[in-house]
mmCIF file of N, CA and C in Angstrom:
data_model
loop_
_atom_site.group_PDB
_atom_site.id
_atom_site.type_symbol
_atom_site.label_atom_id
_atom_site.label_comp_id
_atom_site.label_asym_id
_atom_site.label_seq_id
_atom_site.Cartn_x
_atom_site.Cartn_y
_atom_site.Cartn_z
ATOM 1 N N MET A 1 33.088 80.127 114.748
ATOM 2 C CA MET A 1 33.147 81.439 114.149
ATOM 3 C C MET A 1 31.704 81.919 113.925
ATOM 4 N N SER A 2 31.454 83.168 114.227
ATOM 5 C CA SER A 2 30.100 83.711 114.107
ATOM 6 C C SER A 2 29.775 84.041 112.648
ATOM 7 N N LYS A 3 28.482 84.202 112.372
ATOM 8 C CA LYS A 3 28.027 84.539 111.021
ATOM 9 C C LYS A 3 28.585 85.884 110.581
ATOM 10 N N LYS A 4 28.700 86.800 111.544
ATOM 11 C CA LYS A 4 29.215 88.133 111.235
ATOM 12 C C LYS A 4 30.670 88.057 110.783
ATOM 13 N N ASN A 5 31.488 87.268 111.473
ATOM 14 C CA ASN A 5 32.903 87.119 111.109
ATOM 15 C C ASN A 5 33.047 86.397 109.770
ATOM 16 N N THR A 6 32.211 85.403 109.529
ATOM 17 C CA THR A 6 32.240 84.678 108.260
ATOM 18 C C THR A 6 31.915 85.627 107.109
ATOM 19 N N LEU A 7 30.892 86.448 107.284
ATOM 20 C CA LEU A 7 30.503 87.418 106.271
ATOM 21 C C LEU A 7 31.634 88.407 106.001
ATOM 22 N N LYS A 8 32.290 88.883 107.076
ATOM 23 C CA LYS A 8 33.408 89.813 106.913
ATOM 24 C C LYS A 8 34.539 89.169 106.123
ATOM 25 N N ARG A 9 34.841 87.893 106.407
ATOM 26 C CA ARG A 9 35.909 87.195 105.686
ATOM 27 C C ARG A 9 35.557 87.033 104.210
ATOM 28 N N ILE A 10 34.314 86.657 103.943
ATOM 29 C CA ILE A 10 33.878 86.482 102.560
ATOM 30 C C ILE A 10 33.966 87.806 101.815
ATOM 31 N N LEU A 11 33.465 88.881 102.425
ATOM 32 C CA LEU A 11 33.541 90.202 101.789
ATOM 33 C C LEU A 11 34.993 90.642 101.595
ATOM 34 N N GLY A 12 35.839 90.345 102.540
ATOM 35 C CA GLY A 12 37.260 90.676 102.422
ATOM 36 C C GLY A 12 37.916 89.924 101.275
ATOM 37 N N LEU A 13 37.587 88.640 101.125
ATOM 38 C CA LEU A 13 38.138 87.851 100.028
ATOM 39 C C LEU A 13 37.628 88.355 98.676
ATOM 40 N N ILE A 14 36.374 88.729 98.633
ATOM 41 C CA ILE A 14 35.820 89.292 97.398
ATOM 42 C C ILE A 14 36.537 90.594 97.045
ATOM 43 N N ALA A 15 36.768 91.440 98.029
ATOM 44 C CA ALA A 15 37.472 92.709 97.800
ATOM 45 C C ALA A 15 38.899 92.456 97.301
ATOM 46 N N ILE A 16 39.578 91.492 97.886
ATOM 47 C CA ILE A 16 40.943 91.150 97.449
ATOM 48 C C ILE A 16 40.909 90.631 96.013
ATOM 49 N N PHE A 17 39.935 89.767 95.718
ATOM 50 C CA PHE A 17 39.809 89.206 94.378
ATOM 51 C C PHE A 17 39.562 90.305 93.345
ATOM 52 N N ILE A 18 38.637 91.208 93.638
ATOM 53 C CA ILE A 18 38.325 92.298 92.709
ATOM 54 C C ILE A 18 39.528 93.217 92.530
ATOM 55 N N THR A 19 40.250 93.487 93.605
ATOM 56 C CA THR A 19 41.464 94.309 93.518
ATOM 57 C C THR A 19 42.514 93.617 92.659
ATOM 58 N N ALA A 20 42.688 92.308 92.846
ATOM 59 C CA ALA A 20 43.669 91.557 92.057
ATOM 60 C C ALA A 20 43.299 91.560 90.574
ATOM 61 N N LEU A 21 42.016 91.526 90.272
ATOM 62 C CA LEU A 21 41.571 91.555 88.877
ATOM 63 C C LEU A 21 42.024 92.815 88.144
ATOM 64 N N GLN A 22 42.175 93.902 88.876
ATOM 65 C CA GLN A 22 42.548 95.175 88.248
ATOM 66 C C GLN A 22 43.939 95.134 87.629
ATOM 67 N N PHE A 23 44.754 94.160 88.039
ATOM 68 C CA PHE A 23 46.126 94.074 87.538
ATOM 69 C C PHE A 23 46.258 93.163 86.319
ATOM 70 N N ILE A 24 45.139 92.586 85.873
ATOM 71 C CA ILE A 24 45.169 91.744 84.684
ATOM 72 C C ILE A 24 45.150 92.659 83.463
ATOM 73 N N PRO A 25 46.200 92.597 82.645
ATOM 74 C CA PRO A 25 46.249 93.480 81.476
ATOM 75 C C PRO A 25 45.219 93.058 80.420
ATOM 76 N N THR A 26 44.694 94.029 79.710
ATOM 77 C CA THR A 26 43.748 93.749 78.636
ATOM 78 C C THR A 26 44.179 94.482 77.377
ATOM 79 N N LYS A 27 43.850 93.892 76.269
ATOM 80 C CA LYS A 27 44.170 94.492 74.979
ATOM 81 C C LYS A 27 43.033 95.431 74.599
ATOM 82 N N LYS A 28 43.364 96.644 74.236
ATOM 83 C CA LYS A 28 42.358 97.628 73.851
ATOM 84 C C LYS A 28 42.150 97.620 72.345
ATOM 85 N N ASN A 29 40.970 97.986 71.935
ATOM 86 C CA ASN A 29 40.564 98.017 70.536
ATOM 87 C C ASN A 29 40.463 99.470 70.095
ATOM 88 N N GLU A 30 41.601 100.144 70.014
ATOM 89 C CA GLU A 30 41.585 101.574 69.694
ATOM 90 C C GLU A 30 42.535 101.893 68.540
ATOM 91 N N ARG A 31 41.992 102.061 67.390
ATOM 92 C CA ARG A 31 42.751 102.551 66.253
ATOM 93 C C ARG A 31 42.063 103.844 65.845
ATOM 94 N N LYS A 32 42.733 104.934 65.928
ATOM 95 C CA LYS A 32 42.115 106.246 65.723
ATOM 96 C C LYS A 32 41.807 106.554 64.260
ATOM 97 N N ILE A 33 42.579 105.997 63.344
ATOM 98 C CA ILE A 33 42.430 106.321 61.939
ATOM 99 C C ILE A 33 41.696 105.176 61.242
ATOM 100 N N ALA A 34 40.664 105.533 60.496
ATOM 101 C CA ALA A 34 39.916 104.529 59.751
ATOM 102 C C ALA A 34 40.783 103.971 58.625
ATOM 103 N N THR A 35 40.662 102.678 58.386
ATOM 104 C CA THR A 35 41.427 102.041 57.323
ATOM 105 C C THR A 35 40.772 102.313 55.969
ATOM 106 N N ALA A 36 41.512 102.041 54.909
ATOM 107 C CA ALA A 36 40.981 102.240 53.552
ATOM 108 C C ALA A 36 39.823 101.289 53.274
ATOM 109 N N SER A 37 39.737 100.184 54.001
ATOM 110 C CA SER A 37 38.672 99.211 53.785
ATOM 111 C C SER A 37 37.470 99.448 54.701
ATOM 112 N N ASP A 38 37.443 100.595 55.381
ATOM 113 C CA ASP A 38 36.343 100.918 56.292
ATOM 114 C C ASP A 38 35.047 101.154 55.518
ATOM 115 N N PHE A 39 33.971 100.648 56.049
ATOM 116 C CA PHE A 39 32.639 100.743 55.448
ATOM 117 C C PHE A 39 32.285 102.175 55.053
ATOM 118 N N ILE A 40 32.503 103.103 55.957
ATOM 119 C CA ILE A 40 32.135 104.505 55.720
ATOM 120 C C ILE A 40 32.898 105.085 54.532
ATOM 121 N N LYS A 41 34.149 104.672 54.372
ATOM 122 C CA LYS A 41 34.949 105.168 53.246
ATOM 123 C C LYS A 41 34.541 104.517 51.929
ATOM 124 N N ILE A 42 34.354 103.212 51.923
ATOM 125 C CA ILE A 42 34.093 102.543 50.644
ATOM 126 C C ILE A 42 32.695 102.830 50.098
ATOM 127 N N TYR A 43 31.744 103.116 50.992
ATOM 128 C CA TYR A 43 30.391 103.434 50.526
ATOM 129 C C TYR A 43 30.117 104.938 50.502
ATOM 130 N N LYS A 44 31.147 105.732 50.766
ATOM 131 C CA LYS A 44 30.992 107.200 50.772
ATOM 132 C C LYS A 44 29.724 107.591 51.530
ATOM 133 N N THR A 45 29.688 107.136 52.762
ATOM 134 C CA THR A 45 28.524 107.283 53.627
ATOM 135 C C THR A 45 28.292 108.744 54.004
ATOM 136 N N PRO A 46 27.051 109.225 53.863
ATOM 137 C CA PRO A 46 26.746 110.605 54.276
ATOM 138 C C PRO A 46 27.033 110.800 55.765
ATOM 139 N N LYS A 47 27.381 112.017 56.139
ATOM 140 C CA LYS A 47 27.756 112.304 57.529
ATOM 141 C C LYS A 47 26.674 111.917 58.528
ATOM 142 N N THR A 48 25.410 112.146 58.186
ATOM 143 C CA THR A 48 24.331 111.805 59.124
ATOM 144 C C THR A 48 24.283 110.308 59.382
ATOM 145 N N ILE A 49 24.413 109.512 58.344
ATOM 146 C CA ILE A 49 24.403 108.047 58.482
ATOM 147 C C ILE A 49 25.674 107.593 59.202
ATOM 148 N N ALA A 50 26.804 108.156 58.812
ATOM 149 C CA ALA A 50 28.076 107.792 59.448
ATOM 150 C C ALA A 50 28.042 108.071 60.948
ATOM 151 N N SER A 51 27.493 109.205 61.341
ATOM 152 C CA SER A 51 27.467 109.531 62.778
ATOM 153 C C SER A 51 26.565 108.561 63.542
ATOM 154 N N ILE A 52 25.464 108.116 62.935
ATOM 155 C CA ILE A 52 24.596 107.129 63.590
ATOM 156 C C ILE A 52 25.340 105.801 63.728
ATOM 157 N N LEU A 53 25.990 105.367 62.653
ATOM 158 C CA LEU A 53 26.727 104.106 62.689
ATOM 159 C C LEU A 53 27.858 104.144 63.711
ATOM 160 N N ILE A 54 28.583 105.241 63.746
ATOM 161 C CA ILE A 54 29.701 105.357 64.687
ATOM 162 C C ILE A 54 29.188 105.320 66.118
ATOM 163 N N ALA A 55 28.105 106.017 66.396
ATOM 164 C CA ALA A 55 27.562 106.063 67.756
ATOM 165 C C ALA A 55 26.950 104.735 68.188
ATOM 166 N N ALA A 56 26.270 104.049 67.271
ATOM 167 C CA ALA A 56 25.510 102.864 67.665
ATOM 168 C C ALA A 56 26.196 101.531 67.347
ATOM 169 N N CYS A 57 27.162 101.533 66.427
ATOM 170 C CA CYS A 57 27.701 100.254 65.951
ATOM 171 C C CYS A 57 29.212 100.097 66.089
ATOM 172 N N TYR A 58 29.937 101.173 65.870
ATOM 173 C CA TYR A 58 31.382 101.058 65.716
ATOM 174 C C TYR A 58 32.134 100.644 66.985
ATOM 175 N N ASP A 59 31.587 100.887 68.167
ATOM 176 C CA ASP A 59 32.308 100.484 69.378
ATOM 177 C C ASP A 59 32.546 98.980 69.421
ATOM 178 N N CYS A 60 31.586 98.195 68.946
ATOM 179 C CA CYS A 60 31.713 96.736 68.979
ATOM 180 C C CYS A 60 32.011 96.121 67.618
ATOM 181 N N HIS A 61 31.804 96.867 66.549
ATOM 182 C CA HIS A 61 31.940 96.304 65.208
ATOM 183 C C HIS A 61 32.967 97.039 64.364
ATOM 184 N N SER A 62 34.047 97.511 64.963
ATOM 185 C CA SER A 62 35.121 98.158 64.207
ATOM 186 C C SER A 62 36.391 98.152 65.058
ATOM 187 N N HIS A 63 37.441 98.752 64.507
ATOM 188 C CA HIS A 63 38.704 98.887 65.243
ATOM 189 C C HIS A 63 38.754 100.172 66.063
ATOM 190 N N THR A 64 37.661 100.911 66.137
ATOM 191 C CA THR A 64 37.698 102.229 66.770
ATOM 192 C C THR A 64 36.726 102.332 67.947
ATOM 193 N N THR A 65 36.970 101.554 68.960
ATOM 194 C CA THR A 65 36.132 101.585 70.157
ATOM 195 C C THR A 65 36.465 102.808 71.001
ATOM 196 N N LYS A 66 35.422 103.477 71.465
ATOM 197 C CA LYS A 66 35.586 104.566 72.437
ATOM 198 C C LYS A 66 35.205 103.983 73.789
ATOM 199 N N TYR A 67 36.169 103.897 74.662
ATOM 200 C CA TYR A 67 35.957 103.241 75.946
ATOM 201 C C TYR A 67 35.432 104.208 77.001
ATOM 202 N N PRO A 68 34.307 103.872 77.634
ATOM 203 C CA PRO A 68 33.794 104.689 78.738
ATOM 204 C C PRO A 68 34.615 104.440 80.005
ATOM 205 N N TRP A 69 34.425 105.270 81.006
ATOM 206 C CA TRP A 69 35.220 105.192 82.228
ATOM 207 C C TRP A 69 35.136 103.823 82.900
ATOM 208 N N TYR A 70 33.970 103.207 82.913
ATOM 209 C CA TYR A 70 33.795 101.937 83.634
ATOM 210 C C TYR A 70 34.493 100.771 82.937
ATOM 211 N N SER A 71 34.901 100.972 81.688
ATOM 212 C CA SER A 71 35.567 99.887 80.972
ATOM 213 C C SER A 71 37.000 99.656 81.467
ATOM 214 N N TYR A 72 37.487 100.527 82.318
ATOM 215 C CA TYR A 72 38.835 100.371 82.871
ATOM 216 C C TYR A 72 38.811 99.637 84.211
ATOM 217 N N ILE A 73 37.630 99.175 84.613
ATOM 218 C CA ILE A 73 37.469 98.475 85.886
ATOM 219 C C ILE A 73 37.088 97.032 85.592
ATOM 220 N N GLN A 74 37.905 96.114 86.112
ATOM 221 C CA GLN A 74 37.560 94.702 85.979
ATOM 222 C C GLN A 74 36.411 94.396 86.920
ATOM 223 N N PRO A 75 35.506 93.534 86.600
ATOM 224 C CA PRO A 75 35.408 92.636 85.453
ATOM 225 C C PRO A 75 34.710 93.261 84.246
ATOM 226 N N PHE A 76 34.340 94.542 84.311
ATOM 227 C CA PHE A 76 33.679 95.187 83.177
ATOM 228 C C PHE A 76 34.564 95.166 81.931
ATOM 229 N N THR A 77 35.868 95.329 82.125
ATOM 230 C CA THR A 77 36.816 95.310 81.013
ATOM 231 C C THR A 77 36.719 93.989 80.268
ATOM 232 N N TYR A 78 36.706 92.904 81.025
ATOM 233 C CA TYR A 78 36.646 91.573 80.429
ATOM 234 C C TYR A 78 35.360 91.402 79.617
ATOM 235 N N PHE A 79 34.222 91.746 80.203
ATOM 236 C CA PHE A 79 32.943 91.577 79.519
ATOM 237 C C PHE A 79 32.855 92.449 78.270
ATOM 238 N N MET A 80 33.354 93.655 78.368
ATOM 239 C CA MET A 80 33.328 94.548 77.222
ATOM 240 C C MET A 80 34.210 94.020 76.092
ATOM 241 N N GLN A 81 35.407 93.573 76.461
ATOM 242 C CA GLN A 81 36.324 93.051 75.460
ATOM 243 C C GLN A 81 35.743 91.810 74.793
ATOM 244 N N LYS A 82 35.060 90.976 75.564
ATOM 245 C CA LYS A 82 34.412 89.778 75.021
ATOM 246 C C LYS A 82 33.351 90.180 73.994
ATOM 247 N N HIS A 83 32.539 91.188 74.307
ATOM 248 C CA HIS A 83 31.526 91.672 73.371
ATOM 249 C C HIS A 83 32.169 92.215 72.095
ATOM 250 N N ILE A 84 33.259 92.947 72.250
ATOM 251 C CA ILE A 84 33.935 93.538 71.093
ATOM 252 C C ILE A 84 34.501 92.448 70.185
ATOM 253 N N VAL A 85 35.156 91.453 70.770
ATOM 254 C CA VAL A 85 35.730 90.358 69.972
ATOM 255 C C VAL A 85 34.623 89.617 69.229
ATOM 256 N N GLU A 86 33.524 89.322 69.921
ATOM 257 C CA GLU A 86 32.402 88.630 69.280
ATOM 258 C C GLU A 86 31.752 89.504 68.213
ATOM 259 N N GLY A 87 31.596 90.791 68.504
ATOM 260 C CA GLY A 87 30.988 91.706 67.545
ATOM 261 C C GLY A 87 31.809 91.840 66.281
ATOM 262 N N LYS A 88 33.128 91.974 66.431
ATOM 263 C CA LYS A 88 34.000 92.102 65.261
ATOM 264 C C LYS A 88 34.082 90.798 64.470
ATOM 265 N N ALA A 89 33.944 89.665 65.144
ATOM 266 C CA ALA A 89 33.946 88.383 64.432
ATOM 267 C C ALA A 89 32.702 88.261 63.548
ATOM 268 N N GLU A 90 31.604 88.829 64.009
ATOM 269 C CA GLU A 90 30.345 88.773 63.253
ATOM 270 C C GLU A 90 30.312 89.817 62.140
ATOM 271 N N LEU A 91 30.768 91.019 62.434
ATOM 272 C CA LEU A 91 30.755 92.128 61.468
ATOM 273 C C LEU A 91 31.815 93.130 61.882
ATOM 274 N N ASN A 92 32.718 93.433 60.966
ATOM 275 C CA ASN A 92 33.762 94.401 61.251
ATOM 276 C C ASN A 92 33.718 95.495 60.179
ATOM 277 N N PHE A 93 33.156 96.642 60.554
ATOM 278 C CA PHE A 93 33.049 97.760 59.616
ATOM 279 C C PHE A 93 34.419 98.237 59.150
ATOM 280 N N SER A 94 35.444 98.099 59.993
ATOM 281 C CA SER A 94 36.793 98.554 59.627
ATOM 282 C C SER A 94 37.408 97.705 58.523
ATOM 283 N N GLU A 95 36.951 96.476 58.386
ATOM 284 C CA GLU A 95 37.499 95.552 57.390
ATOM 285 C C GLU A 95 36.463 95.187 56.325
ATOM 286 N N PHE A 96 35.419 95.983 56.184
ATOM 287 C CA PHE A 96 34.286 95.625 55.330
ATOM 288 C C PHE A 96 34.685 95.378 53.879
ATOM 289 N N ASP A 97 35.599 96.156 53.349
ATOM 290 C CA ASP A 97 35.989 95.997 51.949
ATOM 291 C C ASP A 97 36.791 94.721 51.715
ATOM 292 N N ASN A 98 37.280 94.093 52.774
ATOM 293 C CA ASN A 98 38.015 92.840 52.645
ATOM 294 C C ASN A 98 37.087 91.634 52.513
ATOM 295 N N TYR A 99 35.793 91.824 52.758
ATOM 296 C CA TYR A 99 34.819 90.743 52.581
ATOM 297 C C TYR A 99 34.600 90.504 51.085
ATOM 298 N N SER A 100 34.230 89.282 50.740
ATOM 299 C CA SER A 100 33.870 88.975 49.354
ATOM 300 C C SER A 100 32.578 89.714 48.999
ATOM 301 N N HIS A 101 32.292 89.813 47.713
ATOM 302 C CA HIS A 101 31.069 90.490 47.267
ATOM 303 C C HIS A 101 29.846 89.823 47.894
ATOM 304 N N ARG A 102 29.827 88.516 47.884
ATOM 305 C CA ARG A 102 28.702 87.771 48.462
ATOM 306 C C ARG A 102 28.569 88.033 49.961
ATOM 307 N N MET A 103 29.696 88.034 50.660
ATOM 308 C CA MET A 103 29.694 88.275 52.111
ATOM 309 C C MET A 103 29.198 89.688 52.416
ATOM 310 N N LYS A 104 29.611 90.666 51.613
ATOM 311 C CA LYS A 104 29.135 92.044 51.805
ATOM 312 C C LYS A 104 27.622 92.101 51.686
ATOM 313 N N LYS A 105 27.072 91.456 50.661
ATOM 314 C CA LYS A 105 25.619 91.438 50.464
ATOM 315 C C LYS A 105 24.922 90.793 51.657
ATOM 316 N N ASN A 106 25.482 89.688 52.140
ATOM 317 C CA ASN A 106 24.902 89.013 53.309
ATOM 318 C C ASN A 106 24.962 89.888 54.556
ATOM 319 N N LYS A 107 26.076 90.564 54.737
ATOM 320 C CA LYS A 107 26.229 91.447 55.900
ATOM 321 C C LYS A 107 25.253 92.616 55.829
ATOM 322 N N LEU A 108 25.100 93.203 54.649
ATOM 323 C CA LEU A 108 24.157 94.313 54.490
ATOM 324 C C LEU A 108 22.726 93.847 54.787
ATOM 325 N N ARG A 109 22.372 92.669 54.308
ATOM 326 C CA ARG A 109 21.045 92.114 54.579
ATOM 327 C C ARG A 109 20.873 91.866 56.081
ATOM 328 N N ALA A 110 21.902 91.350 56.711
ATOM 329 C CA ALA A 110 21.843 91.074 58.149
ATOM 330 C C ALA A 110 21.722 92.366 58.957
ATOM 331 N N ILE A 111 22.426 93.409 58.546
ATOM 332 C CA ILE A 111 22.335 94.702 59.241
ATOM 333 C C ILE A 111 20.901 95.210 59.195
ATOM 334 N N VAL A 112 20.291 95.165 58.019
ATOM 335 C CA VAL A 112 18.901 95.612 57.868
ATOM 336 C C VAL A 112 17.985 94.786 58.772
ATOM 337 N N ASN A 113 18.165 93.459 58.764
ATOM 338 C CA ASN A 113 17.333 92.588 59.607
ATOM 339 C C ASN A 113 17.486 92.909 61.087
ATOM 340 N N GLU A 114 18.717 93.142 61.526
ATOM 341 C CA GLU A 114 18.967 93.447 62.940
ATOM 342 C C GLU A 114 18.319 94.773 63.341
ATOM 343 N N ILE A 115 18.393 95.754 62.469
ATOM 344 C CA ILE A 115 17.769 97.053 62.754
ATOM 345 C C ILE A 115 16.251 96.901 62.799
ATOM 346 N N GLU A 116 15.689 96.193 61.818
ATOM 347 C CA GLU A 116 14.235 96.002 61.777
ATOM 348 C C GLU A 116 13.727 95.251 63.005
ATOM 349 N N LYS A 117 14.450 94.224 63.424
ATOM 350 C CA LYS A 117 14.033 93.436 64.590
ATOM 351 C C LYS A 117 14.311 94.162 65.905
ATOM 352 N N GLY A 118 15.190 95.159 65.866
ATOM 353 C CA GLY A 118 15.552 95.883 67.083
ATOM 354 C C GLY A 118 16.510 95.128 67.975
ATOM 355 N N THR A 119 17.231 94.164 67.411
ATOM 356 C CA THR A 119 18.165 93.370 68.215
ATOM 357 C C THR A 119 19.559 93.986 68.306
ATOM 358 N N MET A 120 19.808 94.982 67.477
ATOM 359 C CA MET A 120 21.079 95.704 67.543
ATOM 360 C C MET A 120 20.775 97.181 67.561
ATOM 361 N N PRO A 121 21.541 97.940 68.317
ATOM 362 C CA PRO A 121 22.550 97.525 69.275
ATOM 363 C C PRO A 121 21.928 96.713 70.418
ATOM 364 N N LEU A 122 22.787 95.949 71.068
ATOM 365 C CA LEU A 122 22.342 95.128 72.194
ATOM 366 C C LEU A 122 21.711 96.005 73.270
ATOM 367 N N PRO A 123 20.692 95.499 73.946
ATOM 368 C CA PRO A 123 20.069 96.285 75.028
ATOM 369 C C PRO A 123 21.070 96.723 76.106
ATOM 370 N N SER A 124 22.035 95.849 76.447
ATOM 371 C CA SER A 124 23.031 96.221 77.460
ATOM 372 C C SER A 124 23.884 97.394 76.991
ATOM 373 N N TYR A 125 24.189 97.440 75.702
ATOM 374 C CA TYR A 125 24.960 98.561 75.145
ATOM 375 C C TYR A 125 24.125 99.840 75.187
ATOM 376 N N GLN A 126 22.863 99.731 74.816
ATOM 377 C CA GLN A 126 21.978 100.891 74.832
ATOM 378 C C GLN A 126 21.804 101.429 76.243
ATOM 379 N N TRP A 127 21.718 100.533 77.188
ATOM 380 C CA TRP A 127 21.525 100.938 78.577
ATOM 381 C C TRP A 127 22.736 101.713 79.093
ATOM 382 N N LEU A 128 23.935 101.267 78.713
ATOM 383 C CA LEU A 128 25.158 101.893 79.202
ATOM 384 C C LEU A 128 25.640 103.053 78.331
ATOM 385 N N ASN A 129 25.202 103.103 77.088
ATOM 386 C CA ASN A 129 25.675 104.118 76.164
ATOM 387 C C ASN A 129 24.476 104.789 75.513
ATOM 388 N N LYS A 130 24.049 105.885 76.063
ATOM 389 C CA LYS A 130 22.850 106.566 75.565
ATOM 390 C C LYS A 130 23.001 107.021 74.111
ATOM 391 N N ASN A 131 24.219 107.296 73.663
ATOM 392 C CA ASN A 131 24.433 107.671 72.262
ATOM 393 C C ASN A 131 24.190 106.491 71.330
ATOM 394 N N GLY A 132 24.197 105.293 71.882
ATOM 395 C CA GLY A 132 23.991 104.092 71.084
ATOM 396 C C GLY A 132 22.535 103.737 70.864
ATOM 397 N N ASN A 133 21.632 104.483 71.466
ATOM 398 C CA ASN A 133 20.203 104.228 71.260
ATOM 399 C C ASN A 133 19.784 104.719 69.886
ATOM 400 N N LEU A 134 19.130 103.854 69.136
ATOM 401 C CA LEU A 134 18.634 104.258 67.828
ATOM 402 C C LEU A 134 17.200 104.733 67.963
ATOM 403 N N SER A 135 16.972 105.992 67.612
ATOM 404 C CA SER A 135 15.607 106.517 67.625
ATOM 405 C C SER A 135 14.863 105.940 66.429
ATOM 406 N N LYS A 136 13.570 106.119 66.410
ATOM 407 C CA LYS A 136 12.769 105.660 65.278
ATOM 408 C C LYS A 136 13.250 106.345 63.991
ATOM 409 N N GLU A 137 13.581 107.632 64.101
ATOM 410 C CA GLU A 137 14.084 108.389 62.950
ATOM 411 C C GLU A 137 15.442 107.844 62.479
ATOM 412 N N ASP A 138 16.325 107.524 63.442
ATOM 413 C CA ASP A 138 17.626 106.939 63.091
ATOM 414 C C ASP A 138 17.439 105.630 62.335
ATOM 415 N N LYS A 139 16.553 104.789 62.844
ATOM 416 C CA LYS A 139 16.305 103.492 62.203
ATOM 417 C C LYS A 139 15.770 103.684 60.785
ATOM 418 N N THR A 140 14.841 104.610 60.636
ATOM 419 C CA THR A 140 14.270 104.875 59.314
ATOM 420 C C THR A 140 15.352 105.349 58.353
ATOM 421 N N GLN A 141 16.193 106.289 58.791
ATOM 422 C CA GLN A 141 17.272 106.794 57.939
ATOM 423 C C GLN A 141 18.229 105.667 57.543
ATOM 424 N N LEU A 142 18.618 104.850 58.526
ATOM 425 C CA LEU A 142 19.540 103.745 58.246
ATOM 426 C C LEU A 142 18.921 102.748 57.274
ATOM 427 N N LEU A 143 17.689 102.366 57.532
ATOM 428 C CA LEU A 143 17.038 101.376 56.676
ATOM 429 C C LEU A 143 16.906 101.868 55.239
ATOM 430 N N LEU A 144 16.505 103.116 55.070
ATOM 431 C CA LEU A 144 16.391 103.669 53.717
ATOM 432 C C LEU A 144 17.747 103.692 53.017
ATOM 433 N N TRP A 145 18.765 104.115 53.750
ATOM 434 C CA TRP A 145 20.092 104.203 53.151
ATOM 435 C C TRP A 145 20.634 102.815 52.809
ATOM 436 N N PHE A 146 20.493 101.854 53.731
ATOM 437 C CA PHE A 146 20.984 100.498 53.451
ATOM 438 C C PHE A 146 20.222 99.849 52.303
ATOM 439 N N GLU A 147 18.945 100.101 52.192
ATOM 440 C CA GLU A 147 18.175 99.551 51.082
ATOM 441 C C GLU A 147 18.691 100.078 49.742
ATOM 442 N N ASN A 148 19.155 101.308 49.730
ATOM 443 C CA ASN A 148 19.668 101.904 48.480
ATOM 444 C C ASN A 148 21.033 101.390 48.077
ATOM 445 N N ILE A 149 21.806 100.866 49.021
ATOM 446 C CA ILE A 149 23.155 100.388 48.650
ATOM 447 C C ILE A 149 23.223 98.885 48.459
ATOM 448 N N LYS A 150 22.163 98.170 48.826
ATOM 449 C CA LYS A 150 22.190 96.699 48.686
ATOM 450 C C LYS A 150 22.218 96.228 47.287
#
């Protein structure tokens, strides 16, 4: 068999595999209504701060993910869902009031640290979601506000 035919077979198998992946069902993280234990509700967050948090954090750290078009294509769906599950396990703004007082304090401290270090939102999220980029002004506003509620 020639190299050309081998390459065609490999590409054909990859195409079949990718097509088959599209039929794997995935669980979506879409709850349209914020719960009573949502961070924004319990801290009576100002609209400017809330809009920054929703744009930069809530897709991976709450029950209200807004899915972009590419998230409906496997394997992107799988990777996105994995990030969401991991993000919510670390911090879930939708369930924030269910944390103990100590846990809330730790989470608030961690949020400030992540913003200061620039490690959140993840670079891959920022690259794919331009609304998720935190400007210097956004970071300053968030840091000042979080410092006042700690």
